[in-house]
mmCIF file of C-alpha atoms in Angstrom:
data_model
loop_
_atom_site.group_PDB
_atom_site.id
_atom_site.type_symbol
_atom_site.label_atom_id
_atom_site.label_comp_id
_atom_site.label_asym_id
_atom_site.label_seq_id
_atom_site.Cartn_x
_atom_site.Cartn_y
_atom_site.Cartn_z
ATOM 1 C CA UNK B 1 129.705 123.719 25.389
ATOM 2 C CA UNK B 2 131.367 123.743 28.797
ATOM 3 C CA UNK B 3 135.119 124.009 29.258
ATOM 4 C CA UNK B 4 136.259 122.525 32.552
ATOM 5 C CA UNK B 5 139.789 122.989 33.825
ATOM 6 C CA UNK B 6 140.384 122.295 37.535
ATOM 7 C CA UNK B 7 143.138 124.243 39.246
ATOM 8 C CA UNK B 8 142.619 123.186 42.885
ATOM 9 C CA UNK B 9 142.251 119.831 44.523
ATOM 10 C CA UNK B 10 139.818 119.054 47.347
ATOM 11 C CA UNK B 11 142.050 120.441 50.085
ATOM 12 C CA UNK B 12 142.784 123.636 48.201
ATOM 13 C CA UNK B 13 146.244 122.902 46.813
ATOM 14 C CA UNK B 14 146.911 124.514 43.460
ATOM 15 C CA UNK B 15 147.833 122.507 40.383
ATOM 16 C CA UNK B 16 150.180 123.811 37.751
ATOM 17 C CA UNK B 17 148.130 124.732 34.678
ATOM 18 C CA UNK B 18 149.899 122.091 32.584
ATOM 19 C CA UNK B 19 149.502 119.269 35.104
ATOM 20 C CA UNK B 20 145.817 118.620 34.468
ATOM 21 C CA UNK B 21 144.079 118.272 31.147
ATOM 22 C CA UNK B 22 141.302 120.494 29.878
ATOM 23 C CA UNK B 23 137.875 118.924 29.317
ATOM 24 C CA UNK B 24 135.306 120.104 26.815
ATOM 25 C CA UNK B 25 131.767 118.871 27.434
ATOM 26 C CA UNK B 26 129.453 119.318 24.480
ATOM 27 C CA UNK B 27 125.775 119.158 25.466
ATOM 28 C CA UNK B 28 122.358 120.489 24.512
ATOM 29 C CA UNK B 29 121.286 120.874 28.153
ATOM 30 C CA UNK B 30 120.641 124.418 29.324
ATOM 31 C CA UNK B 31 119.913 125.710 25.811
ATOM 32 C CA UNK B 32 116.186 126.349 26.439
ATOM 33 C CA UNK B 33 115.016 123.323 24.487
ATOM 34 C CA UNK B 34 112.199 120.920 25.356
ATOM 35 C CA UNK B 35 114.555 118.643 27.302
ATOM 36 C CA UNK B 36 115.217 121.471 29.792
ATOM 37 C CA UNK B 37 111.538 121.847 30.661
ATOM 38 C CA UNK B 38 111.119 118.061 30.890
ATOM 39 C CA UNK B 39 114.041 117.824 33.307
ATOM 40 C CA UNK B 40 112.643 120.694 35.386
ATOM 41 C CA UNK B 41 109.205 119.018 35.514
ATOM 42 C CA UNK B 42 110.784 115.806 36.807
ATOM 43 C CA UNK B 43 112.787 117.622 39.485
ATOM 44 C CA UNK B 44 116.114 117.463 37.653
ATOM 45 C CA UNK B 45 116.343 121.137 36.727
ATOM 46 C CA UNK B 46 119.795 121.349 38.309
ATOM 47 C CA UNK B 47 121.137 119.250 35.420
ATOM 48 C CA UNK B 48 120.610 122.153 33.031
ATOM 49 C CA UNK B 49 123.178 124.270 34.855
ATOM 50 C CA UNK B 50 126.915 124.083 34.154
ATOM 51 C CA UNK B 51 127.605 122.604 37.623
ATOM 52 C CA UNK B 52 124.931 119.939 37.089
ATOM 53 C CA UNK B 53 126.332 118.973 33.688
ATOM 54 C CA UNK B 54 129.877 118.755 35.063
ATOM 55 C CA UNK B 55 128.703 116.706 38.080
ATOM 56 C CA UNK B 56 126.817 114.196 35.906
ATOM 57 C CA UNK B 57 129.783 114.051 33.505
ATOM 58 C CA UNK B 58 132.138 113.107 36.340
ATOM 59 C CA UNK B 59 129.874 110.212 37.365
ATOM 60 C CA UNK B 60 129.461 108.786 33.869
ATOM 61 C CA UNK B 61 131.798 105.855 34.511
ATOM 62 C CA UNK B 62 130.061 104.540 37.626
ATOM 63 C CA UNK B 63 128.276 101.803 35.688
ATOM 64 C CA UNK B 64 131.643 100.511 34.472
ATOM 65 C CA UNK B 65 132.766 99.912 38.070
ATOM 66 C CA UNK B 66 130.559 96.810 38.291
ATOM 67 C CA UNK B 67 132.572 95.185 35.511
ATOM 68 C CA UNK B 68 135.815 96.252 37.210
ATOM 69 C CA UNK B 69 134.659 94.691 40.485
ATOM 70 C CA UNK B 70 133.714 91.451 38.728
ATOM 71 C CA UNK B 71 137.095 91.298 36.976
ATOM 72 C CA UNK B 72 138.865 91.952 40.272
ATOM 73 C CA UNK B 73 136.734 89.287 41.942
ATOM 74 C CA UNK B 74 137.164 86.435 39.512
ATOM 75 C CA UNK B 75 139.441 87.344 36.657
ATOM 76 C CA UNK B 76 138.958 87.720 32.944
ATOM 77 C CA UNK B 77 140.437 84.460 31.685
ATOM 78 C CA UNK B 78 138.238 81.380 31.755
ATOM 79 C CA UNK B 79 140.182 78.270 32.800
ATOM 80 C CA UNK B 80 138.752 75.594 30.507
ATOM 81 C CA UNK B 81 138.892 74.887 26.786
ATOM 82 C CA UNK B 82 135.255 73.910 26.288
ATOM 83 C CA UNK B 83 132.188 76.097 26.590
ATOM 84 C CA UNK B 84 130.139 74.194 29.195
ATOM 85 C CA UNK B 85 132.786 74.035 31.939
ATOM 86 C CA UNK B 86 133.545 77.720 31.328
ATOM 87 C CA UNK B 87 129.830 78.524 31.556
ATOM 88 C CA UNK B 88 129.550 76.680 34.866
ATOM 89 C CA UNK B 89 132.655 78.443 36.154
ATOM 90 C CA UNK B 90 131.331 81.828 35.038
ATOM 91 C CA UNK B 91 127.871 81.338 36.576
ATOM 92 C CA UNK B 92 129.398 80.163 39.854
ATOM 93 C CA UNK B 93 131.640 83.227 39.806
ATOM 94 C CA UNK B 94 128.631 85.527 39.257
ATOM 95 C CA UNK B 95 126.691 83.859 42.099
ATOM 96 C CA UNK B 96 129.728 84.212 44.380
ATOM 97 C CA UNK B 97 130.062 87.857 43.293
ATOM 98 C CA UNK B 98 126.422 88.433 44.244
ATOM 99 C CA UNK B 99 127.042 86.876 47.668
ATOM 100 C CA UNK B 100 130.141 89.066 48.050
ATOM 101 C CA UNK B 101 128.029 92.156 47.243
ATOM 102 C CA UNK B 102 125.442 91.126 49.841
ATOM 103 C CA UNK B 103 128.212 90.524 52.402
ATOM 104 C CA UNK B 104 129.783 93.955 51.862
ATOM 105 C CA UNK B 105 126.394 95.680 51.972
ATOM 106 C CA UNK B 106 124.906 93.811 54.933
ATOM 107 C CA UNK B 107 127.912 92.955 57.096
ATOM 108 C CA UNK B 108 130.998 95.093 56.559
ATOM 109 C CA UNK B 109 129.739 98.388 55.127
ATOM 110 C CA UNK B 110 131.042 100.397 58.119
ATOM 111 C CA UNK B 111 134.451 98.735 58.070
ATOM 112 C CA UNK B 112 135.421 98.990 54.387
ATOM 113 C CA UNK B 113 132.445 100.585 52.637
ATOM 114 C CA UNK B 114 130.011 99.212 50.107
ATOM 115 C CA UNK B 115 132.077 100.267 47.082
ATOM 116 C CA UNK B 116 135.288 98.526 48.214
ATOM 117 C CA UNK B 117 137.083 96.311 45.739
ATOM 118 C CA UNK B 118 137.064 92.568 46.500
ATOM 119 C CA UNK B 119 140.816 92.555 47.172
ATOM 120 C CA UNK B 120 140.351 95.332 49.749
ATOM 121 C CA UNK B 121 137.645 93.341 51.536
ATOM 122 C CA UNK B 122 139.815 90.241 51.444
ATOM 123 C CA UNK B 123 142.880 92.067 52.829
ATOM 124 C CA UNK B 124 141.055 93.972 55.575
ATOM 125 C CA UNK B 125 138.271 91.601 56.664
ATOM 126 C CA UNK B 126 139.103 88.033 55.641
ATOM 127 C CA UNK B 127 142.918 87.859 55.791
ATOM 128 C CA UNK B 128 143.282 88.664 59.484
ATOM 129 C CA UNK B 129 145.266 86.792 62.068
ATOM 130 C CA UNK B 130 142.930 84.798 64.280
ATOM 131 C CA UNK B 131 143.038 81.688 66.399
ATOM 132 C CA UNK B 132 140.156 79.283 66.915
ATOM 133 C CA UNK B 133 140.283 77.732 70.390
ATOM 134 C CA UNK B 134 138.175 74.945 71.815
ATOM 135 C CA UNK B 135 137.941 74.929 75.585
ATOM 136 C CA UNK B 136 135.281 73.650 78.017
ATOM 137 C CA UNK B 137 132.790 72.828 75.255
ATOM 138 C CA UNK B 138 133.073 76.328 73.775
ATOM 139 C CA UNK B 139 134.641 77.305 70.511
ATOM 140 C CA UNK B 140 136.186 80.754 70.668
ATOM 141 C CA UNK B 141 137.811 82.899 68.029
ATOM 142 C CA UNK B 142 140.689 85.023 69.299
ATOM 143 C CA UNK B 143 141.905 88.114 67.464
ATOM 144 C CA UNK B 144 144.411 90.774 68.418
ATOM 145 C CA UNK B 145 143.051 93.829 70.243
ATOM 146 C CA UNK B 146 144.166 96.140 67.418
ATOM 147 C CA UNK B 147 142.149 94.167 64.853
ATOM 148 C CA UNK B 148 139.215 93.890 67.244
ATOM 149 C CA UNK B 149 139.093 97.661 67.742
ATOM 150 C CA UNK B 150 139.773 98.622 64.116
ATOM 151 C CA UNK B 151 137.140 96.312 62.666
ATOM 152 C CA UNK B 152 134.685 96.716 65.557
ATOM 153 C CA UNK B 153 134.778 92.943 65.557
ATOM 154 C CA UNK B 154 131.863 92.478 67.953
ATOM 155 C CA UNK B 155 129.534 94.449 65.620
ATOM 156 C CA UNK B 156 130.943 92.658 62.588
ATOM 157 C CA UNK B 157 130.333 89.297 64.256
ATOM 158 C CA UNK B 158 126.745 90.223 65.191
ATOM 159 C CA UNK B 159 125.926 91.443 61.680
ATOM 160 C CA UNK B 160 127.461 88.344 60.087
ATOM 161 C CA UNK B 161 125.216 86.131 62.221
ATOM 162 C CA UNK B 162 122.068 88.136 61.440
ATOM 163 C CA UNK B 163 122.128 88.280 57.658
ATOM 164 C CA UNK B 164 119.030 89.429 55.810
ATOM 165 C CA UNK B 165 117.190 86.693 53.902
ATOM 166 C CA UNK B 166 117.402 86.861 50.124
ATOM 167 C CA UNK B 167 113.938 87.341 48.676
ATOM 168 C CA UNK B 168 113.392 85.902 45.214
ATOM 169 C CA UNK B 169 110.275 87.007 43.440
#
């Protein structure tokens, strides 16, 4: 059993003892059982220490973030009354969510990060002020200097034109 009660944040500021809850983690790791030797043999011996248990406990909700991203991307309420239109809508939403994931990973990972919510990507990358100008047989996109510098727009533009092919096996 591990009792975890943080008193400092990441920059060293102290919390009041009543401002943060106490966590009790009940585990059989680190008790000298067979699982400890199996973890050590696989190179995960650090998970049998108190710090390793606390670290893995803090990351236990990472798999739930995918569902949160999908809900943020498309919503939870299906728009139709019948099953087939809702199924088509849902599958199109999942395909679009996959393309969004590829876009954030391949194109804009330096600008907003891979783990950014869809609304963050939309606000910072897609909803920008730009002007498309056609002059002397050229089509040019014009953006403000501040946006160009913040987004590193030239790199973003190059990466968006050189997307990796999707391999289906």
